[in-house]
Short mmCIF file of N, CA and C in Angstrom, two decimals:
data_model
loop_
_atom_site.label_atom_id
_atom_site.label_comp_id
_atom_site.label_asym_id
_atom_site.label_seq_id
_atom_site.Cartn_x
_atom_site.Cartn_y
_atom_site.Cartn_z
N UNK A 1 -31.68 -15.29 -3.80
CA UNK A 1 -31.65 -16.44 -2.93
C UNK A 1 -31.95 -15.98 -1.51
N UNK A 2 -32.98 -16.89 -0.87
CA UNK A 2 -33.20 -16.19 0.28
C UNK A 2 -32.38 -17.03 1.54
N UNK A 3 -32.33 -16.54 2.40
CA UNK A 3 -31.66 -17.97 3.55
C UNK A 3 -32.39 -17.96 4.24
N UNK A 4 -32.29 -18.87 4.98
CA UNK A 4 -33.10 -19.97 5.51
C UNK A 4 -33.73 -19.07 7.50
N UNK A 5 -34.94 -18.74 7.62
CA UNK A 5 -34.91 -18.58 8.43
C UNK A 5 -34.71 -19.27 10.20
N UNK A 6 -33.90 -18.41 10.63
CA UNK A 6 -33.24 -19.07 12.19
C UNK A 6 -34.96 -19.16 12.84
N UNK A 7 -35.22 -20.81 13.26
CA UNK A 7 -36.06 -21.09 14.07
C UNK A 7 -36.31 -20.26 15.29
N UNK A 8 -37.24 -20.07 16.40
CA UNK A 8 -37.47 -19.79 17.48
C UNK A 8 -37.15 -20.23 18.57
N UNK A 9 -37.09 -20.99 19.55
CA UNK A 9 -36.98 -21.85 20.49
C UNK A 9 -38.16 -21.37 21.25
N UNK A 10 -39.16 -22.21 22.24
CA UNK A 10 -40.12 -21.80 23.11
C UNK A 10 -40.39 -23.03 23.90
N UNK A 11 -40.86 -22.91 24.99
CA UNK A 11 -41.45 -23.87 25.83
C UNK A 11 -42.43 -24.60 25.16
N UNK A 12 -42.62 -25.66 25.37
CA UNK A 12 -43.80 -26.68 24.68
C UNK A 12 -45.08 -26.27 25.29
N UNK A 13 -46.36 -26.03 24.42
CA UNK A 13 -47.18 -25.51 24.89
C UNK A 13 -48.28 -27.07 24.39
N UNK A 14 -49.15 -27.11 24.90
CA UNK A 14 -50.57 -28.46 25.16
C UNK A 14 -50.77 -28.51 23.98
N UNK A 15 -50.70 -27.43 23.07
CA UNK A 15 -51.13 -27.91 21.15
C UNK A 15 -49.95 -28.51 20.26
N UNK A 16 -48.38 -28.45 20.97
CA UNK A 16 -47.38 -28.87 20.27
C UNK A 16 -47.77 -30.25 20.55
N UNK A 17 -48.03 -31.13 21.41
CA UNK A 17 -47.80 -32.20 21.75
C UNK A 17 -48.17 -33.42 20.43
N UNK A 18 -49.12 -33.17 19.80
CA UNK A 18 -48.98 -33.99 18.78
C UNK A 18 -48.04 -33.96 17.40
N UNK A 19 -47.42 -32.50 17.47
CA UNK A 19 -46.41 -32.87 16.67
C UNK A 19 -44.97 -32.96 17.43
N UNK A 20 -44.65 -33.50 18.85
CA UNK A 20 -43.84 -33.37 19.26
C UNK A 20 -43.49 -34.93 19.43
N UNK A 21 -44.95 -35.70 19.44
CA UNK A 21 -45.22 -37.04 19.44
C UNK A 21 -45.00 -37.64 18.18
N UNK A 22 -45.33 -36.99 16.88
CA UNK A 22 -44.70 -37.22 15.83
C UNK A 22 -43.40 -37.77 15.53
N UNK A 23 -42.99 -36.36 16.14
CA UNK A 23 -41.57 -36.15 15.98
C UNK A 23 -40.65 -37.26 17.03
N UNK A 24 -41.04 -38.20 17.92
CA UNK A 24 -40.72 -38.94 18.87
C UNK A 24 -40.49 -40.37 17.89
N UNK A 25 -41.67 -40.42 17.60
CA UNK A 25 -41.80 -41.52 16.26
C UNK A 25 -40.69 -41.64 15.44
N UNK A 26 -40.91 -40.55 14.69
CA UNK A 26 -39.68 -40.36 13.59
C UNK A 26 -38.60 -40.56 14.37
N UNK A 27 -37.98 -40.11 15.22
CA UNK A 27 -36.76 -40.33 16.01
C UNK A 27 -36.23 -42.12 16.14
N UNK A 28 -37.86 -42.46 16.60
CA UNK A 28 -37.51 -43.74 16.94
C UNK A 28 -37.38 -44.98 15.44
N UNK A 29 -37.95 -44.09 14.25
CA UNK A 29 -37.31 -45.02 12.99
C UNK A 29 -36.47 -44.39 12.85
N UNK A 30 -35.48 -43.08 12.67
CA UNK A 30 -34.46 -42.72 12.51
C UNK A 30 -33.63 -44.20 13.79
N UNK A 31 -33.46 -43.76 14.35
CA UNK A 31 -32.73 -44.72 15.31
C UNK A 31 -33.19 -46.65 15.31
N UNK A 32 -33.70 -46.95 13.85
CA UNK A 32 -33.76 -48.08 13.66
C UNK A 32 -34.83 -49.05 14.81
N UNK A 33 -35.84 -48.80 15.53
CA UNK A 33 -36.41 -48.87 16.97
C UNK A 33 -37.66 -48.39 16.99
N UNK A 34 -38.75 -48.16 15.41
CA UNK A 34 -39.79 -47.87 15.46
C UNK A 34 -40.62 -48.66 16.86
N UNK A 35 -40.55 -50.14 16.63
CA UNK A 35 -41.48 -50.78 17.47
C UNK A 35 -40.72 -50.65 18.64
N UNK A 36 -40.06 -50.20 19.32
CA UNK A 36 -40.20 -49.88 20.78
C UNK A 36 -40.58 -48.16 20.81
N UNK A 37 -41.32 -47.80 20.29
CA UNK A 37 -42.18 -46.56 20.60
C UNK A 37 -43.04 -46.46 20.79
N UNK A 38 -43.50 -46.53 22.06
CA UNK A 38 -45.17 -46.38 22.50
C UNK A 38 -45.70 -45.26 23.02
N UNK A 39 -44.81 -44.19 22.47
CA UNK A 39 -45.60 -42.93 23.44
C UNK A 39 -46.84 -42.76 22.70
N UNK A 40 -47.86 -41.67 23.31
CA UNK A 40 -49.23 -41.15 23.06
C UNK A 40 -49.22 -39.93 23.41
N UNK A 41 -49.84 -38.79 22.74
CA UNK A 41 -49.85 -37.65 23.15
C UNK A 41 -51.03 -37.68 24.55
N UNK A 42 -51.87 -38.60 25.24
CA UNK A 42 -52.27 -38.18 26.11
C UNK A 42 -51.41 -38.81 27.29
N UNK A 43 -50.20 -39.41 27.01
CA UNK A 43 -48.95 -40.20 28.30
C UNK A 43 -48.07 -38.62 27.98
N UNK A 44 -47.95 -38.10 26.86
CA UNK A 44 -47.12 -36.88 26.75
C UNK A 44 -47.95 -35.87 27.65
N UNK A 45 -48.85 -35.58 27.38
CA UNK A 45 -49.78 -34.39 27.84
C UNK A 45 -49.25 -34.62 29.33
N UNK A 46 -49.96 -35.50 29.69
CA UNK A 46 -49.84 -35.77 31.46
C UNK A 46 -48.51 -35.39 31.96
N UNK A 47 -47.31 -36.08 31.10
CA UNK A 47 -45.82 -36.04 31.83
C UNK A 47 -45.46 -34.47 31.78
N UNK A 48 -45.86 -33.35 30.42
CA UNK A 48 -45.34 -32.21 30.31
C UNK A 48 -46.30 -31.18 31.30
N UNK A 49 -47.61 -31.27 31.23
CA UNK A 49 -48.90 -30.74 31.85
C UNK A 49 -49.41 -31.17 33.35
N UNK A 50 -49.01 -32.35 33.45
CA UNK A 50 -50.11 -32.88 34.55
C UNK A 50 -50.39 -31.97 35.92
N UNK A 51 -49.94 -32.43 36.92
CA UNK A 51 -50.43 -31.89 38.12
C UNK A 51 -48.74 -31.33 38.95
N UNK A 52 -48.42 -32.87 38.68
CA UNK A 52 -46.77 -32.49 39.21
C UNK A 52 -45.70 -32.74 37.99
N UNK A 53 -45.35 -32.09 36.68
CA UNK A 53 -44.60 -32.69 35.78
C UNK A 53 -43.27 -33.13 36.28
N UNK A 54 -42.27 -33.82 35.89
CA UNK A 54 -41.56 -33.87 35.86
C UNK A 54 -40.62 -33.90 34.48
N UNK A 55 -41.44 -33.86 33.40
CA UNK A 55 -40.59 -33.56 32.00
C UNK A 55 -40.87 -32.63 31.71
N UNK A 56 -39.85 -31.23 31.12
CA UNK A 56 -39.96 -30.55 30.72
C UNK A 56 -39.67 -30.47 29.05
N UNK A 57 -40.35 -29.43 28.52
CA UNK A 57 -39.80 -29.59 26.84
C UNK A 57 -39.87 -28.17 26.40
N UNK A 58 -38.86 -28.50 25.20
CA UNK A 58 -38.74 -26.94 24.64
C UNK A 58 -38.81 -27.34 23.08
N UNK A 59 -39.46 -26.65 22.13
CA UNK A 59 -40.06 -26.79 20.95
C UNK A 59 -38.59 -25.58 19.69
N UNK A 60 -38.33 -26.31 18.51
CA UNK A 60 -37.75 -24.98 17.78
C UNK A 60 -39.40 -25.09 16.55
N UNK A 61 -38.98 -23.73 16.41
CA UNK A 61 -40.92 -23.80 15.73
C UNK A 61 -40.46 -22.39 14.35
N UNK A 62 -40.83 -23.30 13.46
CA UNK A 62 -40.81 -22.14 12.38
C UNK A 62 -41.35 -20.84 11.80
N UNK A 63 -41.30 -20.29 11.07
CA UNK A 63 -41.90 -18.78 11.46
C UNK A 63 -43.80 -18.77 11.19
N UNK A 64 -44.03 -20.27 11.07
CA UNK A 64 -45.64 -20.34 11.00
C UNK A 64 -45.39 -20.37 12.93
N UNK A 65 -44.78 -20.67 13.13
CA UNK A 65 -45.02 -21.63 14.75
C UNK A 65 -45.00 -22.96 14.74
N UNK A 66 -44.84 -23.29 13.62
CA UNK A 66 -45.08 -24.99 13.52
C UNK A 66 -43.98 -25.64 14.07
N UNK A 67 -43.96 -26.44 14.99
CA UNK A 67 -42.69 -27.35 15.52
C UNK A 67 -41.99 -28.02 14.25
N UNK A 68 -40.65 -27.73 14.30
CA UNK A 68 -39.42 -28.83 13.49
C UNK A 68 -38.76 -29.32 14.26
N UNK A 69 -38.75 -29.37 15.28
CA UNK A 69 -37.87 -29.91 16.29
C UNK A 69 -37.76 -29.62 17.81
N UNK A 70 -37.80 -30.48 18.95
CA UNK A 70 -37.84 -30.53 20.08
C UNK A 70 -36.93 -30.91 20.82
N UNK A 71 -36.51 -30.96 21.82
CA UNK A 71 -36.01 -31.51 23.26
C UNK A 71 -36.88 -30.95 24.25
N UNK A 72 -36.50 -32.85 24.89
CA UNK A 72 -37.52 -33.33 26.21
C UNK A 72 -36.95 -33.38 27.03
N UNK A 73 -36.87 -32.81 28.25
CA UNK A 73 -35.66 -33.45 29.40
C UNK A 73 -36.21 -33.45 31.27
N UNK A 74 -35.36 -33.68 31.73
CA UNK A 74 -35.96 -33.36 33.09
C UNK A 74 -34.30 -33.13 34.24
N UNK A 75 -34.79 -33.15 35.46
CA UNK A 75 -33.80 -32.88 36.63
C UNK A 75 -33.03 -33.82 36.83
N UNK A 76 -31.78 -33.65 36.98
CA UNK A 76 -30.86 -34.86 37.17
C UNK A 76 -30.81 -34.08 38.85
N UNK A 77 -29.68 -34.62 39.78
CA UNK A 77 -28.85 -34.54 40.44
C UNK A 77 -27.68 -34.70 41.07
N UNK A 78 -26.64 -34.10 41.14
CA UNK A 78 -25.06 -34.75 41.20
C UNK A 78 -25.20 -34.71 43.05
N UNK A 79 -24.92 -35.73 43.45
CA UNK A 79 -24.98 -36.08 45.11
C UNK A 79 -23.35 -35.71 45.12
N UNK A 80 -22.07 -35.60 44.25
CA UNK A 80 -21.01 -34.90 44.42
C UNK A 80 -20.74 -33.53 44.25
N UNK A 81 -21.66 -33.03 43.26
CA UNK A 81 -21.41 -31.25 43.21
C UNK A 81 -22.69 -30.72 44.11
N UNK A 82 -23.74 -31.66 44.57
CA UNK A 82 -24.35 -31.31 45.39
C UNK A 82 -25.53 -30.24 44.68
N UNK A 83 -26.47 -30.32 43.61
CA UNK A 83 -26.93 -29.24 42.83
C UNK A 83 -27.05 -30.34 41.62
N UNK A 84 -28.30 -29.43 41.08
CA UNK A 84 -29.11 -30.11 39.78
C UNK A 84 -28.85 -30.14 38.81
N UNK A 85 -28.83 -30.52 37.84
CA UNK A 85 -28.55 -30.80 36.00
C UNK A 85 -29.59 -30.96 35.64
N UNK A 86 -29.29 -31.07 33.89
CA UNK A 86 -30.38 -31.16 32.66
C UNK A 86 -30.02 -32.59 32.23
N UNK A 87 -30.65 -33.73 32.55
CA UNK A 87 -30.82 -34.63 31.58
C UNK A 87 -31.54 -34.64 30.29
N UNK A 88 -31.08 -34.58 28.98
CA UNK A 88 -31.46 -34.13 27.81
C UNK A 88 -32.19 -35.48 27.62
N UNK A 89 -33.34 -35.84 27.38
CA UNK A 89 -33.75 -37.54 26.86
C UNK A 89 -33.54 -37.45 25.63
N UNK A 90 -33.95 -36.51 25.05
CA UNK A 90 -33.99 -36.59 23.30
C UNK A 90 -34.48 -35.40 23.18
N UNK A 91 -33.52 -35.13 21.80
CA UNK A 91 -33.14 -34.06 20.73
C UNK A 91 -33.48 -34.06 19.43
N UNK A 92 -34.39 -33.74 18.78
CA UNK A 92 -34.77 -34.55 17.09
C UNK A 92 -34.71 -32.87 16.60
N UNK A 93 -34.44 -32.59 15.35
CA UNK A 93 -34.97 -31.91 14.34
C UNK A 93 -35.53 -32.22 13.16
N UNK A 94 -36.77 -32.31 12.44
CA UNK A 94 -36.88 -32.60 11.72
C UNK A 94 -35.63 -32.78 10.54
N UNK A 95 -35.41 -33.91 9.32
CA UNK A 95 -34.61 -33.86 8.14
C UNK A 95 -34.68 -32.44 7.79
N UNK A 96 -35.66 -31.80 7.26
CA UNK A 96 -35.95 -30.23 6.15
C UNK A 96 -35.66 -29.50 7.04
N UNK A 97 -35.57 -29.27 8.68
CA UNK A 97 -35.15 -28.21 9.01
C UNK A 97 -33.62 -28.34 10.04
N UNK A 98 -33.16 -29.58 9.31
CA UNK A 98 -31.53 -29.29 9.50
C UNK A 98 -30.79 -28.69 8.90
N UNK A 99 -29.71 -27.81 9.72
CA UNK A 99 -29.23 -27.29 9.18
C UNK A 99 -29.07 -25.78 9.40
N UNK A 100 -30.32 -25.41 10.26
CA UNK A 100 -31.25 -24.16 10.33
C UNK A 100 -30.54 -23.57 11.70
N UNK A 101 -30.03 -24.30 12.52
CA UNK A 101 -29.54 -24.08 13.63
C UNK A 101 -30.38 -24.33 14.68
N UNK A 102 -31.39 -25.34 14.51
CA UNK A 102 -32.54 -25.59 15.52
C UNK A 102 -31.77 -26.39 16.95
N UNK A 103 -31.29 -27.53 16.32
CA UNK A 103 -30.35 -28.39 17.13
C UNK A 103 -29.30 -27.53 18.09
N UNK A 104 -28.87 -26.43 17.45
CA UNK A 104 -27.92 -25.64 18.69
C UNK A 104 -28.42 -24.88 19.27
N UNK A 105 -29.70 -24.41 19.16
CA UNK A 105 -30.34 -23.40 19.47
C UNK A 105 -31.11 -24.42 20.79
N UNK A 106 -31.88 -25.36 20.31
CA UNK A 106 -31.78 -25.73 21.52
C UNK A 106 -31.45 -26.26 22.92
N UNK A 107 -29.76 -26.68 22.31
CA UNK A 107 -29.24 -27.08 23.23
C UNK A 107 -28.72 -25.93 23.86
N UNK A 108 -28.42 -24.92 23.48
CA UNK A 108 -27.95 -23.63 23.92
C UNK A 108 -29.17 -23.28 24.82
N UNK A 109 -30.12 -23.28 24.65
CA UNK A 109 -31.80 -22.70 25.43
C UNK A 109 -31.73 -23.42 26.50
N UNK A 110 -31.22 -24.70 26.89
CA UNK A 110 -31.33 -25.95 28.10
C UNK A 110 -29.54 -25.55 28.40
N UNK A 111 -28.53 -25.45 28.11
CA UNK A 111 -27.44 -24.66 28.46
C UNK A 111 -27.88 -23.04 29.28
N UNK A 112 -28.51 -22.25 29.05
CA UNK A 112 -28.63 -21.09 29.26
C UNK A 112 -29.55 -21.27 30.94
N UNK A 113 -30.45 -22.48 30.60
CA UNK A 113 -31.00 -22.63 31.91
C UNK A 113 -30.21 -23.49 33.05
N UNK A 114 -29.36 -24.17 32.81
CA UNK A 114 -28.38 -24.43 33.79
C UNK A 114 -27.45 -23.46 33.90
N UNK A 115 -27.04 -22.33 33.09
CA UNK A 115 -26.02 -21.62 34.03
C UNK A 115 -27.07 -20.58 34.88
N UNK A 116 -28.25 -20.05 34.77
CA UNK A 116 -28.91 -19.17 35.19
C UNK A 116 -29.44 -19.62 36.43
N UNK A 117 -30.14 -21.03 36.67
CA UNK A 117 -30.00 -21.85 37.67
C UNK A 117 -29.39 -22.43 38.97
N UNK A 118 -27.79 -22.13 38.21
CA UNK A 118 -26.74 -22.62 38.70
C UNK A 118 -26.41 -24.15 38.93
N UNK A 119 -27.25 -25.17 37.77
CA UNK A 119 -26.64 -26.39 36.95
C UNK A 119 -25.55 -26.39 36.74
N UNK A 120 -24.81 -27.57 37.02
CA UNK A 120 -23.26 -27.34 36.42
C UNK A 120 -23.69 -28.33 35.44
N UNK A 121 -24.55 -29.20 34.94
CA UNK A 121 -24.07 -30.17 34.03
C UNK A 121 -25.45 -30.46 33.05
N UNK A 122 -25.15 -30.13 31.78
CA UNK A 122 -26.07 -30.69 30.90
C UNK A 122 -25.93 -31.71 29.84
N UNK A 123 -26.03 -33.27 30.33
CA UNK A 123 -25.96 -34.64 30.05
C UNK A 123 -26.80 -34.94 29.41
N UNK A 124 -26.47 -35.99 28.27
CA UNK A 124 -27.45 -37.02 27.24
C UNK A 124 -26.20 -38.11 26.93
N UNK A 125 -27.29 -39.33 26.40
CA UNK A 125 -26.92 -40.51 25.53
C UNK A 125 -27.04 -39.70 24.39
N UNK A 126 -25.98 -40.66 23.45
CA UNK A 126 -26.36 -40.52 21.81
C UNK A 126 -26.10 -41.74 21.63
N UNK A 127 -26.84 -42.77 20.39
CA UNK A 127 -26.72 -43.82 20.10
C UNK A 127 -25.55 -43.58 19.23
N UNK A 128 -24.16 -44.73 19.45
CA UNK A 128 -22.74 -44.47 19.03
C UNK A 128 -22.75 -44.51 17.45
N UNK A 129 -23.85 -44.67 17.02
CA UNK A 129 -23.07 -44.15 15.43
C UNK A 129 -24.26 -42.99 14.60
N UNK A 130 -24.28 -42.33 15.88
CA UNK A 130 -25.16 -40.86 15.06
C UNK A 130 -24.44 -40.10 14.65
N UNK A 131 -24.36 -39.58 13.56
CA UNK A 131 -23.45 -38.44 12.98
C UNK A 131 -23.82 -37.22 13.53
N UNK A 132 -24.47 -36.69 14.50
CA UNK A 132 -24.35 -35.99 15.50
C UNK A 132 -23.22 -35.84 16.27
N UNK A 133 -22.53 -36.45 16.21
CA UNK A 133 -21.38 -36.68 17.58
C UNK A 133 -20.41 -35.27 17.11
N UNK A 134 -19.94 -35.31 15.49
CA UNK A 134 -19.00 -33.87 15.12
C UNK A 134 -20.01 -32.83 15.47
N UNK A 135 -21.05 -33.02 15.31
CA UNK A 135 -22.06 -31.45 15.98
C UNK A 135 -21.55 -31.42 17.51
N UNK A 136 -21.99 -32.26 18.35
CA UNK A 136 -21.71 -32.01 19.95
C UNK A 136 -20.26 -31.72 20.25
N UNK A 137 -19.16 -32.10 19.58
CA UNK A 137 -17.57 -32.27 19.71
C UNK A 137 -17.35 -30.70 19.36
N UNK A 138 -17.93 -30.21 18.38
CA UNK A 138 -17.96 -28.93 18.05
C UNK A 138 -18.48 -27.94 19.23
N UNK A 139 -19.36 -28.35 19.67
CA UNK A 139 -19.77 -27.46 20.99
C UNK A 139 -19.27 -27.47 22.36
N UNK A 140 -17.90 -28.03 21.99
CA UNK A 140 -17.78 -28.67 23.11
C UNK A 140 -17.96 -29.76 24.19
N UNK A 141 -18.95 -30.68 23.98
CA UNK A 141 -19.31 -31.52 24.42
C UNK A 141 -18.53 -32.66 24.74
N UNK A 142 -18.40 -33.39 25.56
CA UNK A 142 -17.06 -34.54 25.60
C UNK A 142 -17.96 -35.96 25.97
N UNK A 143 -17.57 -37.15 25.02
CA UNK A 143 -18.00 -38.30 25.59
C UNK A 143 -17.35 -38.76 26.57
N UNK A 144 -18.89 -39.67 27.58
CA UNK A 144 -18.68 -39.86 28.47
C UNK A 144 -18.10 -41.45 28.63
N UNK A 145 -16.83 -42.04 27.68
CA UNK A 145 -16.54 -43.42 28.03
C UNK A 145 -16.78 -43.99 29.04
N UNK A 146 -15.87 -43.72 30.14
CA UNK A 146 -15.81 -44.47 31.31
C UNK A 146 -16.91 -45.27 31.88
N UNK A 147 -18.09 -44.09 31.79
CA UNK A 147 -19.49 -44.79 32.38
C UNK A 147 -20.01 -45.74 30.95
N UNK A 148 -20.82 -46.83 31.69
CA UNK A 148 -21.29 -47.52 30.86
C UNK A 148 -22.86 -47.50 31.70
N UNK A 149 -23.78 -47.42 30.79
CA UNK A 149 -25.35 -47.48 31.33
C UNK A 149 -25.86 -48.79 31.44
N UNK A 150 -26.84 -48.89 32.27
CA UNK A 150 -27.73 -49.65 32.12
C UNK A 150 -28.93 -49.74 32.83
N UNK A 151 -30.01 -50.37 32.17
CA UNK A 151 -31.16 -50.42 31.98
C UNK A 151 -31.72 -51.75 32.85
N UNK A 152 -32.66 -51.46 33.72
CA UNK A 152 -33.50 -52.84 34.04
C UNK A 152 -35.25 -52.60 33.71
N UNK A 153 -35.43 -53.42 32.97
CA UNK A 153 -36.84 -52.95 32.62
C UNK A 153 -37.57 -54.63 32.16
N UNK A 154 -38.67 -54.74 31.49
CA UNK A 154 -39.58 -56.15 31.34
C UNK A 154 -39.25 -57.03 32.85
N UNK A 155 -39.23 -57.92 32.21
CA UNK A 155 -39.37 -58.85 33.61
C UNK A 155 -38.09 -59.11 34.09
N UNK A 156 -36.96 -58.74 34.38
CA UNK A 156 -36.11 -58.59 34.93
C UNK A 156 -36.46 -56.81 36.03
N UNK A 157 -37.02 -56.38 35.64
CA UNK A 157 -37.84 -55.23 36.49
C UNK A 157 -39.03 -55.82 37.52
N UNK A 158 -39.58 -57.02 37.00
CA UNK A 158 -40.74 -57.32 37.33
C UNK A 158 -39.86 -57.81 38.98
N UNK A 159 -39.15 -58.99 38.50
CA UNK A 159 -39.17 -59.91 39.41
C UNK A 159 -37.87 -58.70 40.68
N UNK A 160 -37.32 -58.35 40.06
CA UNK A 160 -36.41 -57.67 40.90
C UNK A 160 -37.43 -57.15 42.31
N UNK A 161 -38.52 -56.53 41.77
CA UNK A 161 -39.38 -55.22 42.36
C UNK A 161 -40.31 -56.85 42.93
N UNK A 162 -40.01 -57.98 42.65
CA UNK A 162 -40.91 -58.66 43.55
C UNK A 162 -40.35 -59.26 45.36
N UNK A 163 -38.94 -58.53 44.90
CA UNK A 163 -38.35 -58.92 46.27
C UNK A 163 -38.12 -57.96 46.87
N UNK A 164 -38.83 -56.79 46.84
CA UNK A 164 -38.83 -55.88 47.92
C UNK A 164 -39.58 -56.03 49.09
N UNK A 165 -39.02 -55.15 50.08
CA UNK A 165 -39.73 -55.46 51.38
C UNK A 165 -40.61 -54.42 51.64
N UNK A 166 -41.81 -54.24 52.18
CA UNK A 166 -42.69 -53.48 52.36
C UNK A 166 -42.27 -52.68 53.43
N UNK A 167 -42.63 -50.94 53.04
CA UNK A 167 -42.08 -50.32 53.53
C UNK A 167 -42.22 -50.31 54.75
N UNK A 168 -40.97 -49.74 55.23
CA UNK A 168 -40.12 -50.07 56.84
C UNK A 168 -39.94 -51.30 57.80
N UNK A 169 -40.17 -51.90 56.69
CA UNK A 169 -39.72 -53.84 56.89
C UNK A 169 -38.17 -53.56 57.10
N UNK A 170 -38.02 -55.06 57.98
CA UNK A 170 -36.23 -55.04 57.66
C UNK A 170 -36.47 -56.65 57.35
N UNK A 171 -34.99 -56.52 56.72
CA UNK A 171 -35.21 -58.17 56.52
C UNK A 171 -34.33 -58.85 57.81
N UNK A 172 -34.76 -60.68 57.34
CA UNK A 172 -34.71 -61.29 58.44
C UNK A 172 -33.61 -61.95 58.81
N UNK A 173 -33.28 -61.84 59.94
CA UNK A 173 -31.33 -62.59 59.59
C UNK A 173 -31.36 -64.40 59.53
#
């Protein structure tokens, strides 16, 4: 019996992107939410590659190199500890390569870069009934009750952003 080889972890390189986009997909029917998934590997390319990224990604890739699993994230900032964090957006491993230790491996790889950094905080959502939650509780991880999120986006985004004032306007008493 052989066991299962421990994935790699690596930075996302311009040829992962279509199976990283895959893998975004799948996430989003795992999480019941196919049709609100509109990414494209050339909206991915730009955000990980472009000129100024602001998303970063890290790939777990099997001993072909082939991606089983990713996290996407970018820069938070705490205006109270004064210093940057890891907002995690999403974490997928493929089904066949759970199990493998991809999922801790890469949260440990985005852990390792906030303490080296000097990040104090590496934050994500999980939708409340992922059986993920005994994985993160195990690592330590603590939910964040207190805060509750929210989102302004469609036309409640639209009209909000229609009552802004052009910049260095004041408004009128």
């Amino acid at each position: 019996m052989t066991s299962p080889v421990i994935p790699t972890i690596r930075p996302a390189r311009p040829e992962d992107v279509p199976a990283v986009v895959a893998m975004v997909h799948e996430l989003a029917e795992y999480e019941r939410a196919p049709d609100q998934c509109h990414l494209t590997a050339e909206q991915l390319t730009s955000a990980l590659f472009g000129t100024a990224p602001a998303l970063y990604g890290h790939v777990a890739v099997d001993e072909r190199d082939e991606p089983i699993g990713f996290a996407l994230w970018f820069l938070n900032f705490s205006t109270w500890a004064g210093v940057h964090g890891i907002y995690l957006e999403d974490l997928y491993v493929r089904p066949a390569a759970r199990g493998t230790g991809a999922g801790r491996l890469l949260l440990a790889t985005l852990a390792d870069i906030c303490v080296r950094r000097g990040y104090q905080r590496l934050e994500w959502w999980m939708i409340d009934w992922n059986p993920a939650a005994g994985f993160y509780a195990s690592i330590g991880a603590e939910p964040m009750s207190e805060w509750v999120p929210y989102r302004l986006s469609g036309d409640a985004l639209r009209d909000l952003a229609g009552t802004a004032l052009p910049a260095g306007t004041r408004p009128v008493d």
